[in-house]
GROMACS .gro file of C-alpha atoms in nm:
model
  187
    1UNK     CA    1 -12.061   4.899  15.347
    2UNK     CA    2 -12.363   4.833  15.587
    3UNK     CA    3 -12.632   5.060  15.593
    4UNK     CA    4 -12.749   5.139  15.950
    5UNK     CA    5 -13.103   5.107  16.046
    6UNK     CA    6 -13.149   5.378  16.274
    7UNK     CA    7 -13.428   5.638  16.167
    8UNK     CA    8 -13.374   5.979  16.116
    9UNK     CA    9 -13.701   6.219  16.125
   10UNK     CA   10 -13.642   6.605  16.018
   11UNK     CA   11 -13.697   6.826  16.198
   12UNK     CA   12 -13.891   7.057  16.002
   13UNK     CA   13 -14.152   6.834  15.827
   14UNK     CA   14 -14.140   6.458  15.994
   15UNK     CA   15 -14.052   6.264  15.694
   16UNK     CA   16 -13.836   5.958  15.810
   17UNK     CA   17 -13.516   5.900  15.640
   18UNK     CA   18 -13.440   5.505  15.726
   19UNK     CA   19 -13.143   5.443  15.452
   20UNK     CA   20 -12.876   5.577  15.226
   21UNK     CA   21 -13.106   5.638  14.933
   22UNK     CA   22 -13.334   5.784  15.138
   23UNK     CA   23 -13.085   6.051  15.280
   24UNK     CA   24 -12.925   6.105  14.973
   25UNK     CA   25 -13.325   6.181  14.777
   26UNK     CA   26 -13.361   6.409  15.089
   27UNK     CA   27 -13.005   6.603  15.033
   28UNK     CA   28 -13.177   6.636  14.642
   29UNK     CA   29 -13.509   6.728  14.730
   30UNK     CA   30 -13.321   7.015  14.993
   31UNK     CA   31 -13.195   7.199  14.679
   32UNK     CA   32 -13.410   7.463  14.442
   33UNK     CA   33 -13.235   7.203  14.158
   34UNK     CA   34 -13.213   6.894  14.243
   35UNK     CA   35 -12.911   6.854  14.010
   36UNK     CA   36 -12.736   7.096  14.231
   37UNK     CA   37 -12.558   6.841  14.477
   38UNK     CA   38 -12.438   6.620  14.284
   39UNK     CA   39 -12.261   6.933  14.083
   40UNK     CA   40 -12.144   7.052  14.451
   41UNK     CA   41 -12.053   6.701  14.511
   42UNK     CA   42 -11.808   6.689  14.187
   43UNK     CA   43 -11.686   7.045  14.259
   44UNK     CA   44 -11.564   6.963  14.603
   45UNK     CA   45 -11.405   6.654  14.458
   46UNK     CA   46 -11.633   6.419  14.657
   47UNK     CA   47 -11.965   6.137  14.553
   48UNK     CA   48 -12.274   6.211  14.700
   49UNK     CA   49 -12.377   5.842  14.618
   50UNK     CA   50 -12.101   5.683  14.754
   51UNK     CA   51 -12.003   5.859  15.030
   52UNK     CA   52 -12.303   6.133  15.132
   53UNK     CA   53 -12.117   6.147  15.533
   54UNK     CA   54 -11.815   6.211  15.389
   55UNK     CA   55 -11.966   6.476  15.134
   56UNK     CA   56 -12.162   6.658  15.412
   57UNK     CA   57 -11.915   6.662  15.656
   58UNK     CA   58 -11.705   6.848  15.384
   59UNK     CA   59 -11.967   7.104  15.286
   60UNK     CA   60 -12.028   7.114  15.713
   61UNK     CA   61 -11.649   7.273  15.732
   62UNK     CA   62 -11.680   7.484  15.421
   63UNK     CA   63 -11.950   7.627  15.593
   64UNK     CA   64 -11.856   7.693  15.919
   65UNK     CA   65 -11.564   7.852  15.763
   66UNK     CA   66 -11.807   8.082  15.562
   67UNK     CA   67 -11.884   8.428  15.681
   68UNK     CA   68 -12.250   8.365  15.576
   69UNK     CA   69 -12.345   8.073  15.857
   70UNK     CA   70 -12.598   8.110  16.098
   71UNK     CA   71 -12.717   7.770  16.346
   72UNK     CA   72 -12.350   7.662  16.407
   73UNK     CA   73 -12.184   7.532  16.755
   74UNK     CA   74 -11.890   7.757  16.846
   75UNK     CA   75 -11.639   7.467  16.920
   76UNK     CA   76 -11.737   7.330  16.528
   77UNK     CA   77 -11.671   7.669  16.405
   78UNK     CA   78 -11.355   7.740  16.538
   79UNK     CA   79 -11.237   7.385  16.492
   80UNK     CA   80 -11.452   7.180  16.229
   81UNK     CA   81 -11.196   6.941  16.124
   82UNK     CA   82 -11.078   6.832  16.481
   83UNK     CA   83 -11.467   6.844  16.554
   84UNK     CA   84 -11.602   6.642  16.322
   85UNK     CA   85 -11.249   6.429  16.326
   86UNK     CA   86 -11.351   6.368  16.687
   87UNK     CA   87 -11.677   6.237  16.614
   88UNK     CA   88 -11.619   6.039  16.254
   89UNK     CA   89 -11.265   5.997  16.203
   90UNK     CA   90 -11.296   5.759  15.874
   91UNK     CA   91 -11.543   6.003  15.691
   92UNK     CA   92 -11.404   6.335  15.814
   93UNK     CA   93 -11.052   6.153  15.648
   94UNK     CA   94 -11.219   6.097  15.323
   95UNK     CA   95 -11.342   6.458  15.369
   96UNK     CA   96 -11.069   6.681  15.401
   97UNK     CA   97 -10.881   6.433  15.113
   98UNK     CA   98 -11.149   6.573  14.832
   99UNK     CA   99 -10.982   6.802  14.572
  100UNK     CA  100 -11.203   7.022  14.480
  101UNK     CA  101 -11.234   7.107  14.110
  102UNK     CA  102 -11.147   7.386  13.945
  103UNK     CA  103 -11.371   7.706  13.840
  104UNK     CA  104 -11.248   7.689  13.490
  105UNK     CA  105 -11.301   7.223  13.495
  106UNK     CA  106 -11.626   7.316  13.625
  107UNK     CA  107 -11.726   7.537  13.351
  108UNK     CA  108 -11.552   7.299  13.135
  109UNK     CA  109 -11.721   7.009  13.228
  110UNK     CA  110 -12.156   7.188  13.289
  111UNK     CA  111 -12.057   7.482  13.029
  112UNK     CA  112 -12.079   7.882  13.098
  113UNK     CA  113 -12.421   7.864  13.000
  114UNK     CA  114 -12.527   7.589  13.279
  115UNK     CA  115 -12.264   7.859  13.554
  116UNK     CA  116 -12.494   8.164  13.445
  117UNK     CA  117 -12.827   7.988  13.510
  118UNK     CA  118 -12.709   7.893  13.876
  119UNK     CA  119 -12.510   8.265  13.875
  120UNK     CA  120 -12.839   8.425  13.822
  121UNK     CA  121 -13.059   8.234  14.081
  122UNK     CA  122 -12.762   8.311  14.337
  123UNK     CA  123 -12.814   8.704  14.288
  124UNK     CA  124 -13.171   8.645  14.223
  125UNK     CA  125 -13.219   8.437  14.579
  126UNK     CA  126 -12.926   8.622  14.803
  127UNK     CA  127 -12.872   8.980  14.627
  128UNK     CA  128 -12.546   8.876  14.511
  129UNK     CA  129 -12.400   9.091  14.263
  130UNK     CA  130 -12.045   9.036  14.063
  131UNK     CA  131 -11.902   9.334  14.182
  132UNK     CA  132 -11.994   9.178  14.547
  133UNK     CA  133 -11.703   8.935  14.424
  134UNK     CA  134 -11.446   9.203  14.353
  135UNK     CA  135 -11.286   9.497  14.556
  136UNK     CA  136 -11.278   9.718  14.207
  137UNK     CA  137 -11.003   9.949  14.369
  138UNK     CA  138 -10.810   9.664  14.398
  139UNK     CA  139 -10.567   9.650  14.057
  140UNK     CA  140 -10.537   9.258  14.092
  141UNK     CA  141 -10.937   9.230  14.119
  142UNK     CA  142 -11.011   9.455  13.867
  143UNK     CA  143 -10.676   9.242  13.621
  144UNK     CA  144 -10.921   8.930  13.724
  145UNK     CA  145 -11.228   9.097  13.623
  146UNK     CA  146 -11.041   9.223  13.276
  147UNK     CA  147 -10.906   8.922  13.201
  148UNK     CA  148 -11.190   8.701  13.259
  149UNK     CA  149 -10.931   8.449  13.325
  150UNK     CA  150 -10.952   8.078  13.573
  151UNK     CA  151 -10.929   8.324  13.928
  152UNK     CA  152 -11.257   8.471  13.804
  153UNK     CA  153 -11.435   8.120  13.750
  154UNK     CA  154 -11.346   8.025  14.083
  155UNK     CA  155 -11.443   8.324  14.271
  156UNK     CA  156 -11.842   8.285  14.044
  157UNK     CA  157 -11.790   7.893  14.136
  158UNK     CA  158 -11.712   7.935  14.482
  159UNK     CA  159 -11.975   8.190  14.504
  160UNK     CA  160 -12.226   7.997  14.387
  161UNK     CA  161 -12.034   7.615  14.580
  162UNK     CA  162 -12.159   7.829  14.908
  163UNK     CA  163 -12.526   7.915  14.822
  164UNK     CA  164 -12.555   7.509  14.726
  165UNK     CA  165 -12.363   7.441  15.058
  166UNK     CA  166 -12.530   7.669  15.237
  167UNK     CA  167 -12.906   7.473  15.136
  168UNK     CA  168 -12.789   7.148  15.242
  169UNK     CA  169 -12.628   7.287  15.532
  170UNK     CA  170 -12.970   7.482  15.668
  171UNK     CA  171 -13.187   7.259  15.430
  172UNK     CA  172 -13.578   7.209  15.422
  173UNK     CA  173 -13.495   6.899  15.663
  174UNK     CA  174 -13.244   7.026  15.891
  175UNK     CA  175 -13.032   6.703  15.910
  176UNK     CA  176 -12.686   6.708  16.076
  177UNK     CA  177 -12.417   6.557  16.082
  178UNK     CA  178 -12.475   6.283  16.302
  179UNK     CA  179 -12.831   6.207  16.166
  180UNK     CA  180 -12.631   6.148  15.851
  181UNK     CA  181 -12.388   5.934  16.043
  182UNK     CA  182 -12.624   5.756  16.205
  183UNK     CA  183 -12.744   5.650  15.857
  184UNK     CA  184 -12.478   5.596  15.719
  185UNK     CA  185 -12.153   5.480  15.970
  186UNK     CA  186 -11.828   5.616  15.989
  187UNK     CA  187 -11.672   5.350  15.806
   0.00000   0.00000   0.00000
């Protein structure tokens, strides 16, 4: 795949992103870890290397469907996929095809002690607490909580997915969508 030439300058600090490695340093840099996105990345089943519009466009509609967003068009929130499929039909495709992993792969794969260090910036940086994840008058949360079992690793996964999605989303260099495509094509 080409790379487009067309340079992209954020927002919030001028630096010029003028390639893929460029935007994908910048989606790194946006994180308080910089091995954060390319966990997120694996989690939601995409490749931040190979296909960052793709893998933005995906963490775009997790967002917008997340309760937490602020700086997001109405028509995108009500509608991301048929927004985004609008705009970049071949990456918004490849987008809503990711599988994302599993809480209890993930922990598999980066180990529980790896999920606690991210677990504890999460409350540390948002006030996050577990029993924020759990309605504990609810029998099946509290059979979750008690068992300890794969529903509970996805709920701390997908807790934590959305803080990660939530930095590149409303990162340090406020890139969108289509300064990403305009990186990187929607082929």
């Amino acid at each position: 795949m080409e790379e487009k030439t067309k340079e992209v300058v954020s927002v919030l600090d001028g630096t010029v992103i003028r390639n893929k490695a460029e935007l994908i340093e910048a989606f790194r840099k946006s994180c308080y870890d910089e091995d954060a996105y390319d966990m997120l990345a694996a989690f939601l089943g995409g490749n931040l290397e190979e296909d960052p519009l793709g893998f933005y466009i995906n963490a775009t509609i997790r967002y917008c469907r997340s309760p937490f967003t602020r700086v997001i068009d109405v028509e995108e929130r009500s509608d991301p996929v048929g927004f985004y499929m609008r705009k970049y039909p071949n990456a918004t495709r490849r987008a809503i095809s990711y599988v994302p992993m599993t809480g209890e792969a993930f922990y598999e794969k980066y180990g529980a002690e790896k999920v606690w260090k991210y677990f504890d910036t999460l409350c540390y940086r948002n006030g996050v607490h577990l029993y924020d994840l759990f309605e504990m008058d609810n029998d099946e949360d509290v059979k979750i909580v008690v068992s300890a079992g794969k529903e509970f690793k996805e709920r701390i996964m997908w807790e934590i997915a959305t803080d990660w999605i939530d930095d590149i989303c409303d990162s340090l260099y406020m890139l969108s969508v289509d300064d990403v495509a305009a990186i990187c094509g929607d082929e």
